[in-house]
Amino acid sequence: MRQPEKATRAGLCKEISFSFEQPFELYHNAFSLCSMKVRLCLSELAIPYKSHHIDLIETGFYENIRRDFKHINPGCTVPVLLHNGHPVYESHEQIRYAASQPEADVKTLLPDDAQKRAIMDRWIDLSSLTDNPLENTHLSAGNAVPGQTLPLFTTMIEKIPYYRIAEGFLRHFDKRRPAMFCAMKFFGLDVFNKVELMKNALRASSRNMHRHLDEFERQLASESGTWILGKQFTLADVSWCVIFERLRQAESLELFVTPNNRPACHAWWLACIARPSYQQAITAHEHPIVLHGSHRLRALKETEPAVAALYAEQIGRPMNEG
Ligand SMILES: N[C@@H](CCC(=O)N[C@@H](CS)C(=O)NCC(=O)O)C(=O)O
């Protein structure tokens, strides 16, 4: 894998300035997990922002590797939050930064108590997406979730022509991405039978997602109150909500979370989607290609036994090691 041309430093980079129109501006993508997290956080904090939508190949084309966006983030990933023109890189840093601004009601998303803050930070880390997520699904639920997205990518990519995907072989920093998307487009969901690498990626992500969710269930059950830290909704809830949302979009949430198998997770999720921020930051940004992908998956699960079996066997129950 070729690395992005220039690594960016996580957090606020005061030494870098871009032109801006509003105090807060967000470069983001409707579908991206990390973008959803930051939108959700800004919505919870009632911080207004100027929106710059950046397409990724799965929502249309590689806008993230175009010169204009590379100028904003040489790492070529979304989201990027600007505050008075200064970029804040890495979504987990962006939410911490936003929540600690005077514009935000600090008490809303950050616990006062240092010990609780440390617990919150741990759960943020456990939901973060790091480099090479498909190889590091054991590290966090954030890394396990891209593997769960693979079936959804496969139906979303039906809408993207080959020539657009192939541009990634020339210009994307990670050549595995166009290779994976071409294979998914060519084989459809059969890719998980035909390509060992894809099958293994899905299995490993399922196995580890079950483990992460077991731990999440234990945490929720140990607190008196709906949220990860009990009575207070915090940045940790923001970060985990988008993981559940992605499982929902990928038609696998009901295999991971039911009132019977993980009751605390189930109650927590219902409480998350009842918040106005979910409507504002997630539902209002639903992308037509994502809607197509989810509808196709649902239909195929119902009509194609092989797809129902893929879900039941590869995702729906904890896997044995290996
Ligand atoms: N650790 C980064 C991860 C950012 C990231 O990987 N973003 C994805 C979308 S969730 C992206 O922009 N991918 C573009 C691509 O690979 O082409 C963060 O949390 O902000």
Tab-separated table of C-alpha atoms in Angstrom, residues 48-188:
chain	number	residue	atom	x	y	z
A	48	PRO	CA	-23.725	25.527	13.039
A	49	TYR	CA	-21.227	24.790	10.250
A	50	LYS	CA	-20.726	25.287	6.547
A	51	SER	CA	-20.928	21.947	4.800
A	52	HIS	CA	-18.509	20.862	2.050
A	53	HIS	CA	-19.576	17.474	0.730
A	54	ILE	CA	-16.670	15.437	-0.654
A	55	ASP	CA	-17.465	12.380	-2.728
A	56	LEU	CA	-15.619	9.104	-2.206
A	57	ILE	CA	-15.665	6.421	-4.901
A	58	GLU	CA	-18.537	4.634	-3.150
A	59	THR	CA	-20.736	7.729	-3.411
A	60	GLY	CA	-19.751	8.662	-6.964
A	61	PHE	CA	-16.110	9.452	-7.662
A	62	TYR	CA	-12.739	10.027	-6.033
A	63	GLU	CA	-13.215	13.665	-5.141
A	64	ASN	CA	-11.063	13.068	-2.059
A	65	ILE	CA	-7.942	12.617	-4.200
A	66	ARG	CA	-8.534	15.727	-6.320
A	67	ARG	CA	-6.107	18.615	-5.924
A	68	ASP	CA	-8.600	20.930	-4.199
A	69	PHE	CA	-9.285	18.507	-1.385
A	70	LYS	CA	-5.661	17.331	-1.103
A	71	HIS	CA	-4.856	20.927	-0.292
A	72	ILE	CA	-7.205	20.683	2.712
A	73	ASN	CA	-6.074	17.187	3.697
A	74	PRO	CA	-2.939	15.715	2.075
A	75	GLY	CA	-4.016	12.457	3.716
A	76	CYS	CA	-7.042	12.463	1.348
A	77	THR	CA	-9.567	11.356	3.979
A	78	VAL	CA	-12.711	12.892	5.380
A	79	PRO	CA	-13.782	14.397	7.679
A	80	VAL	CA	-11.804	17.581	8.200
A	81	LEU	CA	-13.170	20.182	10.574
A	82	LEU	CA	-12.033	23.786	10.145
A	83	HIS	CA	-12.267	26.233	13.010
A	84	ASN	CA	-11.671	29.817	11.940
A	85	GLY	CA	-9.801	28.351	8.968
A	86	HIS	CA	-7.514	26.074	11.013
A	87	PRO	CA	-7.920	22.359	10.325
A	88	VAL	CA	-8.579	19.773	12.990
A	89	TYR	CA	-7.625	16.316	11.722
A	90	GLU	CA	-8.931	12.914	12.882
A	91	SER	CA	-12.576	12.534	13.752
A	92	HIS	CA	-12.012	11.483	17.387
A	93	GLU	CA	-9.993	14.689	17.889
A	94	GLN	CA	-12.604	16.761	16.036
A	95	ILE	CA	-15.389	15.698	18.389
A	96	ARG	CA	-13.241	16.323	21.463
A	97	TYR	CA	-12.272	19.721	20.084
A	98	ALA	CA	-15.842	20.729	19.215
A	99	ALA	CA	-17.191	19.608	22.591
A	100	SER	CA	-14.650	21.716	24.456
A	101	GLN	CA	-15.431	24.990	22.637
A	102	PRO	CA	-17.160	27.835	24.461
A	103	GLU	CA	-19.870	27.701	21.766
A	104	ALA	CA	-20.746	24.264	23.069
A	105	ASP	CA	-22.371	23.578	26.379
A	106	VAL	CA	-19.406	21.692	27.834
A	107	LYS	CA	-21.515	19.772	30.284
A	108	THR	CA	-23.600	18.305	27.501
A	109	LEU	CA	-21.158	15.810	26.066
A	110	LEU	CA	-18.149	15.783	28.395
A	111	PRO	CA	-18.276	14.413	31.937
A	112	ASP	CA	-16.829	16.689	34.639
A	113	ASP	CA	-15.344	13.837	36.572
A	114	ALA	CA	-11.788	12.864	35.457
A	115	GLN	CA	-12.382	9.177	36.053
A	116	LYS	CA	-15.514	9.212	33.934
A	117	ARG	CA	-13.646	11.187	31.291
A	118	ALA	CA	-11.051	8.406	31.114
A	119	ILE	CA	-13.794	5.807	30.660
A	120	MET	CA	-15.343	7.949	27.928
A	121	ASP	CA	-11.969	8.251	26.176
A	122	ARG	CA	-11.511	4.495	26.247
A	123	TRP	CA	-14.896	3.958	24.577
A	124	ILE	CA	-14.100	6.613	21.983
A	125	ASP	CA	-10.868	4.748	21.205
A	126	LEU	CA	-12.742	1.459	20.975
A	127	SER	CA	-14.967	2.982	18.298
A	128	SER	CA	-12.199	4.675	16.296
A	129	LEU	CA	-11.109	3.838	12.800
A	130	THR	CA	-7.335	3.539	12.462
A	131	ASP	CA	-5.059	2.737	9.503
A	132	ASN	CA	-5.561	-0.611	7.800
A	133	PRO	CA	-8.833	-1.419	9.586
A	134	LEU	CA	-9.404	-4.715	7.748
A	135	GLU	CA	-6.197	-6.095	9.286
A	136	ASN	CA	-6.897	-4.688	12.734
A	137	THR	CA	-10.491	-5.653	13.397
A	138	HIS	CA	-9.524	-6.949	16.851
A	139	LEU	CA	-8.407	-3.477	17.994
A	140	SER	CA	-11.725	-1.639	17.865
A	141	ALA	CA	-15.325	-1.836	16.742
A	142	GLY	CA	-14.426	1.106	14.471
A	143	ASN	CA	-11.946	-1.174	12.693
A	144	ALA	CA	-14.371	-4.111	12.619
A	145	VAL	CA	-17.109	-2.119	10.954
A	146	PRO	CA	-15.499	-1.605	7.502
A	147	GLY	CA	-15.506	-5.396	7.075
A	148	GLN	CA	-19.230	-5.369	7.834
A	149	THR	CA	-19.627	-2.685	5.181
A	150	LEU	CA	-18.247	-4.926	2.415
A	151	PRO	CA	-21.658	-6.431	1.420
A	152	LEU	CA	-23.110	-2.908	1.299
A	153	PHE	CA	-20.195	-1.637	-0.809
A	154	THR	CA	-20.946	-4.503	-3.185
A	155	THR	CA	-24.496	-3.333	-3.834
A	156	MET	CA	-23.618	0.393	-3.750
A	157	ILE	CA	-20.886	-0.075	-6.330
A	158	GLU	CA	-23.463	-1.388	-8.816
A	159	LYS	CA	-24.170	2.299	-9.396
A	160	ILE	CA	-20.547	3.261	-10.110
A	161	PRO	CA	-19.102	2.619	-13.597
A	162	TYR	CA	-15.845	0.631	-13.917
A	163	TYR	CA	-13.948	3.524	-15.464
A	164	ARG	CA	-14.528	5.596	-12.349
A	165	ILE	CA	-13.360	2.812	-10.022
A	166	ALA	CA	-10.332	2.122	-12.236
A	167	GLU	CA	-9.098	5.683	-11.816
A	168	GLY	CA	-8.042	4.548	-8.352
A	169	PHE	CA	-5.384	2.246	-9.874
A	170	LEU	CA	-3.673	5.353	-11.165
A	171	ARG	CA	-4.351	7.872	-8.452
A	172	HIS	CA	-5.610	6.402	-5.177
A	173	PHE	CA	-2.988	5.963	-2.446
A	174	ASP	CA	-4.358	2.504	-1.596
A	175	LYS	CA	-4.532	0.319	-4.703
A	176	ARG	CA	-6.337	-2.415	-2.781
A	177	ARG	CA	-9.393	-0.203	-2.785
A	178	PRO	CA	-10.039	-0.135	-6.556
A	179	ALA	CA	-9.040	-3.820	-6.757
A	180	MET	CA	-11.603	-4.715	-4.091
A	181	PHE	CA	-14.316	-2.582	-5.682
A	182	CYS	CA	-13.696	-4.096	-9.142
A	183	ALA	CA	-13.959	-7.610	-7.672
A	184	MET	CA	-17.192	-6.666	-5.857
A	185	LYS	CA	-18.667	-5.162	-8.993
A	186	PHE	CA	-17.715	-8.165	-11.099
A	187	PHE	CA	-18.857	-10.966	-8.776
A	188	GLY	CA	-21.600	-9.213	-6.824
